[in-house]
Amino acid sequence: MVVCILLAAGEGKRFGTKKQFVNLCGKRLLDFSIRTVEEIPDIDKIVIVLPKEDINLEITSKKEFIKIEGGSERQESVFNGLLAIKEAEIVVIHDSARPFATKDMFMEGIKNVKDGWDGSITAYKSVDTVKKVIDNQIMETLNRENIYIVQTPQTFKYEKLLKAHINAKEKDIKGTDDSYLMEVMGYKITVNQGSFLNFKITNPEDILLAQCICNRFSKEDG
Ligand code: CTP
Ligand code: MG
């Protein structure tokens, strides 16, 4: 069984409001991810992680779904999601703050894990040069050929991700993504093709870019 955990329990501190519920081209940001995921035959069930106070939010989907409460950190929200789906073999984690993730990103990740990888994360090769800077001084220039910008969806073997989260809890390891918790376990993670357009809405100005993109997409759709 393949389950997708859609994360929507953040506070949106940098954005200024719970961005997962803001309106973008006539629907809530969260609904973009739901509409994409419900079209993927490989995904059997959706777990929508919401802030405690929004648990009664009205949600519709063509696919089977459940709503659960998130935690105070993203990592805790994922963990709550994992505890709610003991029947899963493969789990896909996606930030609802990324409205433009494509079906291909989900499908390629699921295929990689079915093919034997412990995990597959959506990422694309950096087009910019990345340098390490400490106290305003350049310390290192990283080889761009090996630098990837990491996004979600991220797909994993369920048992291993659960183990990685339990290990992180025990050792107080904090990761900004789930892949990191898997990496410290020595699990083998690969990449599936990401895109600049799959950016995460983080700051208020990001919604302007998102509006441009979705207006353009709706024109293309006729
Ligand atoms: N998220 C979550 N539970 C949390 C924190 C974050 O489910 N306790 C989700 C967010 O809803 C978002 C995704 O994780 O879809 C990525 O997190 P981020 O962009 O950091 O969103 P927020 O935490 O809401 O924003 P901020 O950090 O600015 O408060
Ligand atoms: Mg956050």
Short mmCIF file of C-alpha atoms and ligand atoms in Angstrom, two decimals:
data_model
loop_
_atom_site.label_atom_id
_atom_site.label_comp_id
_atom_site.label_asym_id
_atom_site.label_seq_id
_atom_site.Cartn_x
_atom_site.Cartn_y
_atom_site.Cartn_z
CA MET A 1 0.00 0.00 0.00
CA VAL A 2 1.28 3.48 -0.95
CA VAL A 3 0.22 6.37 1.30
CA CYS A 4 0.84 10.07 0.70
CA ILE A 5 1.25 12.33 3.74
CA LEU A 6 0.34 15.93 2.85
CA LEU A 7 1.84 18.33 5.36
CA ALA A 8 -0.36 21.31 6.14
CA ALA A 9 0.14 21.85 9.86
CA GLY A 10 2.60 24.73 9.76
CA GLU A 11 2.02 28.19 11.21
CA GLY A 12 3.47 30.15 8.29
CA LYS A 13 5.56 32.42 10.52
CA ARG A 14 7.67 33.79 7.66
CA PHE A 15 4.66 34.12 5.35
CA GLY A 16 2.59 35.87 8.01
CA THR A 17 -0.44 33.55 7.94
CA LYS A 18 -1.18 29.84 7.45
CA LYS A 19 -0.16 29.83 3.80
CA GLN A 20 -1.58 26.34 3.15
CA PHE A 21 -5.08 27.88 3.25
CA VAL A 22 -4.50 31.06 1.20
CA ASN A 23 -6.39 31.40 -2.03
CA LEU A 24 -4.45 30.90 -5.23
CA CYS A 25 -6.36 31.12 -8.55
CA GLY A 26 -9.64 30.21 -6.88
CA LYS A 27 -8.57 27.40 -4.62
CA ARG A 28 -6.71 26.90 -1.37
CA LEU A 29 -3.01 26.19 -1.72
CA LEU A 30 -3.51 22.81 -0.02
CA ASP A 31 -6.08 21.84 -2.67
CA PHE A 32 -3.44 22.03 -5.41
CA SER A 33 -1.58 19.09 -3.84
CA ILE A 34 -4.78 17.17 -3.15
CA ARG A 35 -5.89 17.57 -6.79
CA THR A 36 -2.51 16.32 -8.03
CA VAL A 37 -2.23 13.37 -5.64
CA GLU A 38 -5.79 12.12 -6.18
CA GLU A 39 -4.96 11.62 -9.88
CA ILE A 40 -2.08 9.23 -9.18
CA PRO A 41 -3.24 5.61 -9.46
CA ASP A 42 -0.24 4.28 -7.51
CA ILE A 43 -1.29 6.21 -4.37
CA ASP A 44 -3.93 4.37 -2.34
CA LYS A 45 -4.64 6.81 0.46
CA ILE A 46 -3.93 10.40 1.55
CA VAL A 47 -3.17 11.55 5.10
CA ILE A 48 -3.72 15.28 5.51
CA VAL A 49 -1.87 16.72 8.49
CA LEU A 50 -3.54 19.86 9.83
CA PRO A 51 -3.11 22.27 12.72
CA LYS A 52 -5.10 21.10 15.74
CA GLU A 53 -7.49 24.04 15.51
CA ASP A 54 -8.23 23.36 11.81
CA ILE A 55 -8.97 19.66 12.08
CA ASN A 56 -12.61 20.21 11.04
CA LEU A 57 -11.58 21.93 7.81
CA GLU A 58 -13.79 20.88 4.92
CA ILE A 59 -11.86 18.77 2.44
CA THR A 60 -13.02 16.83 -0.59
CA SER A 61 -11.06 14.27 -2.58
CA LYS A 62 -11.74 11.53 -5.10
CA LYS A 63 -9.28 9.38 -3.19
CA GLU A 64 -9.66 7.89 0.28
CA PHE A 65 -8.25 10.28 2.89
CA ILE A 66 -7.97 10.89 6.62
CA LYS A 67 -7.20 14.05 8.58
CA ILE A 68 -4.84 14.04 11.53
CA GLU A 69 -3.33 16.66 13.86
CA GLY A 70 0.21 17.88 13.32
CA GLY A 71 2.90 18.73 15.86
CA SER A 72 4.85 21.86 16.69
CA GLU A 73 7.68 21.01 14.23
CA ARG A 74 7.50 19.64 10.69
CA GLN A 75 9.34 16.50 11.81
CA GLU A 76 6.74 15.86 14.48
CA SER A 77 3.93 16.34 11.96
CA VAL A 78 5.51 13.69 9.71
CA PHE A 79 5.94 11.36 12.68
CA ASN A 80 2.25 11.74 13.61
CA GLY A 81 1.42 10.89 10.01
CA LEU A 82 3.59 7.77 10.07
CA LEU A 83 1.94 6.53 13.27
CA ALA A 84 -1.46 6.81 11.58
CA ILE A 85 -0.63 4.50 8.64
CA LYS A 86 0.77 1.26 10.02
CA GLU A 87 -0.50 -0.58 6.91
CA ALA A 88 1.73 1.36 4.48
CA GLU A 89 4.64 -0.18 2.56
CA ILE A 90 5.67 2.98 0.74
CA VAL A 91 5.11 6.50 2.02
CA VAL A 92 5.32 9.76 0.10
CA ILE A 93 5.85 12.96 2.08
CA HIS A 94 4.81 16.23 0.44
CA ASP A 95 4.76 19.86 1.62
CA SER A 96 1.42 21.41 0.73
CA ALA A 97 3.38 24.68 0.48
CA ARG A 98 4.60 23.40 -2.94
CA PRO A 99 1.51 23.74 -5.17
CA PHE A 100 3.30 22.97 -8.45
CA ALA A 101 4.70 19.50 -7.81
CA THR A 102 3.86 17.38 -10.86
CA LYS A 103 2.38 13.89 -11.12
CA ASP A 104 5.68 12.77 -12.66
CA MET A 105 7.57 13.78 -9.51
CA PHE A 106 5.34 11.53 -7.43
CA MET A 107 5.32 8.67 -9.93
CA GLU A 108 9.08 8.67 -10.52
CA GLY A 109 9.74 8.65 -6.76
CA ILE A 110 7.36 5.73 -6.19
CA LYS A 111 8.92 3.83 -9.10
CA ASN A 112 12.45 4.30 -7.71
CA VAL A 113 11.41 2.89 -4.33
CA LYS A 114 9.53 0.00 -5.96
CA ASP A 115 12.72 -0.67 -7.93
CA GLY A 116 14.66 -1.15 -4.68
CA TRP A 117 15.89 2.24 -3.41
CA ASP A 118 15.15 2.99 0.27
CA GLY A 119 14.11 6.47 -0.73
CA SER A 120 13.84 8.87 -3.65
CA ILE A 121 13.74 12.64 -3.25
CA THR A 122 12.68 15.27 -5.74
CA ALA A 123 15.68 17.45 -6.59
CA TYR A 124 17.29 19.35 -9.46
CA LYS A 125 20.86 20.30 -10.22
CA SER A 126 21.79 23.77 -9.00
CA VAL A 127 22.13 26.32 -11.80
CA ASP A 128 23.89 28.70 -9.41
CA THR A 129 27.31 28.35 -7.88
CA VAL A 130 27.07 27.54 -4.19
CA LYS A 131 29.67 28.69 -1.69
CA LYS A 132 30.13 28.09 1.99
CA VAL A 133 30.44 31.40 3.86
CA ILE A 134 31.30 31.81 7.54
CA ASP A 135 31.47 35.27 9.14
CA ASN A 136 31.21 36.91 5.71
CA GLN A 137 34.26 35.08 4.40
CA ILE A 138 34.15 32.52 1.59
CA MET A 139 35.35 29.21 2.97
CA GLU A 140 34.67 26.86 0.09
CA THR A 141 33.28 26.72 -3.44
CA LEU A 142 31.25 23.59 -3.92
CA ASN A 143 31.43 21.69 -7.22
CA ARG A 144 28.16 22.61 -8.90
CA GLU A 145 28.04 19.27 -10.72
CA ASN A 146 27.31 17.60 -7.37
CA ILE A 147 24.96 20.19 -5.90
CA TYR A 148 21.23 19.51 -5.96
CA ILE A 149 18.37 21.68 -4.73
CA VAL A 150 16.05 19.46 -2.72
CA GLN A 151 12.25 19.57 -2.71
CA THR A 152 9.28 17.35 -1.97
CA PRO A 153 7.68 14.88 -2.76
CA GLN A 154 10.07 12.52 -0.99
CA THR A 155 9.26 8.81 -1.16
CA PHE A 156 10.50 6.12 1.24
CA LYS A 157 10.08 2.55 2.37
CA TYR A 158 7.63 2.93 5.24
CA GLU A 159 9.37 0.68 7.80
CA LYS A 160 12.72 2.39 7.26
CA LEU A 161 11.35 5.92 7.50
CA LEU A 162 9.55 5.00 10.72
CA LYS A 163 12.82 3.57 12.12
CA ALA A 164 14.70 6.70 11.04
CA HIS A 165 12.16 8.93 12.82
CA ILE A 166 12.32 6.84 16.01
CA ASN A 167 16.12 7.00 15.90
CA ALA A 168 15.97 10.80 15.41
CA LYS A 169 13.63 11.13 18.39
CA GLU A 170 15.88 9.03 20.60
CA LYS A 171 19.05 10.88 19.62
CA ASP A 172 17.45 14.32 19.30
CA ILE A 173 18.40 14.61 15.64
CA LYS A 174 16.64 17.43 13.79
CA GLY A 175 16.46 17.40 10.00
CA THR A 176 14.91 19.96 7.66
CA ASP A 177 13.78 17.05 5.50
CA ASP A 178 13.01 13.37 5.96
CA SER A 179 15.81 12.23 3.71
CA TYR A 180 18.38 13.50 6.22
CA LEU A 181 16.97 11.24 8.95
CA MET A 182 17.27 8.31 6.52
CA GLU A 183 20.80 9.30 5.47
CA VAL A 184 22.09 9.17 9.06
CA MET A 185 20.80 5.57 9.19
CA GLY A 186 22.92 4.71 6.14
CA TYR A 187 19.91 4.01 3.93
CA LYS A 188 20.31 4.42 0.17
CA ILE A 189 18.46 7.38 -1.24
CA THR A 190 18.31 8.48 -4.88
CA VAL A 191 16.89 11.51 -6.68
CA ASN A 192 13.96 11.99 -9.03
CA GLN A 193 13.62 14.99 -11.30
CA GLY A 194 12.55 18.22 -9.60
CA SER A 195 12.00 21.67 -11.06
CA PHE A 196 12.50 25.33 -10.24
CA LEU A 197 8.71 25.72 -10.59
CA ASN A 198 8.20 23.33 -7.68
CA PHE A 199 9.36 26.01 -5.25
CA LYS A 200 8.07 26.22 -1.69
CA ILE A 201 5.90 29.19 -0.79
CA THR A 202 7.78 30.56 2.19
CA ASN A 203 7.81 34.38 2.20
CA PRO A 204 4.95 36.80 1.27
CA GLU A 205 6.48 37.68 -2.13
CA ASP A 206 6.42 34.02 -3.20
CA ILE A 207 2.66 34.19 -3.70
CA LEU A 208 3.16 36.75 -6.50
CA LEU A 209 5.30 34.28 -8.42
CA ALA A 210 2.78 31.52 -7.69
CA GLN A 211 -0.04 33.71 -9.09
CA CYS A 212 1.90 34.31 -12.32
CA ILE A 213 2.49 30.58 -12.74
CA CYS A 214 -1.05 29.46 -12.02
CA ASN A 215 -2.54 32.17 -14.27
CA ARG A 216 -0.31 30.90 -17.06
CA PHE A 217 -1.21 27.27 -16.38
CA SER A 218 -4.93 28.01 -16.42
CA LYS A 219 -4.52 29.76 -19.80
CA GLU A 220 -2.73 26.69 -21.17
CA ASP A 221 -5.56 24.49 -19.92
CA GLY A 222 -7.94 26.71 -21.96
N1 CTP B 1 4.51 21.82 8.46
C1 CTP B 1 3.73 20.95 9.22
N2 CTP B 1 3.83 20.98 10.60
C2 CTP B 1 4.67 21.85 11.20
C3 CTP B 1 5.47 22.72 10.44
C4 CTP B 1 5.37 22.68 9.05
O1 CTP B 1 2.96 20.17 8.67
N3 CTP B 1 4.70 21.87 12.54
C5 CTP B 1 4.35 21.82 6.99
C6 CTP B 1 3.90 23.17 6.45
O2 CTP B 1 2.48 23.29 6.50
C7 CTP B 1 4.46 23.16 5.04
C8 CTP B 1 5.67 22.25 5.12
O3 CTP B 1 5.58 21.57 6.38
O4 CTP B 1 3.55 22.63 4.10
C9 CTP B 1 6.99 23.01 4.98
O5 CTP B 1 7.17 23.85 6.10
P1 CTP B 1 7.43 25.42 6.07
O6 CTP B 1 7.58 25.90 4.67
O7 CTP B 1 8.50 25.72 7.05
O8 CTP B 1 6.01 25.98 6.57
P2 CTP B 1 5.68 26.67 7.97
O9 CTP B 1 6.34 25.92 9.06
O10 CTP B 1 4.22 26.84 8.01
O11 CTP B 1 6.36 28.10 7.78
P3 CTP B 1 7.34 28.86 8.83
O12 CTP B 1 8.53 27.95 9.03
O13 CTP B 1 7.66 30.14 8.17
O14 CTP B 1 6.53 29.02 10.09
MG MG B 2 8.53 25.79 9.16
#
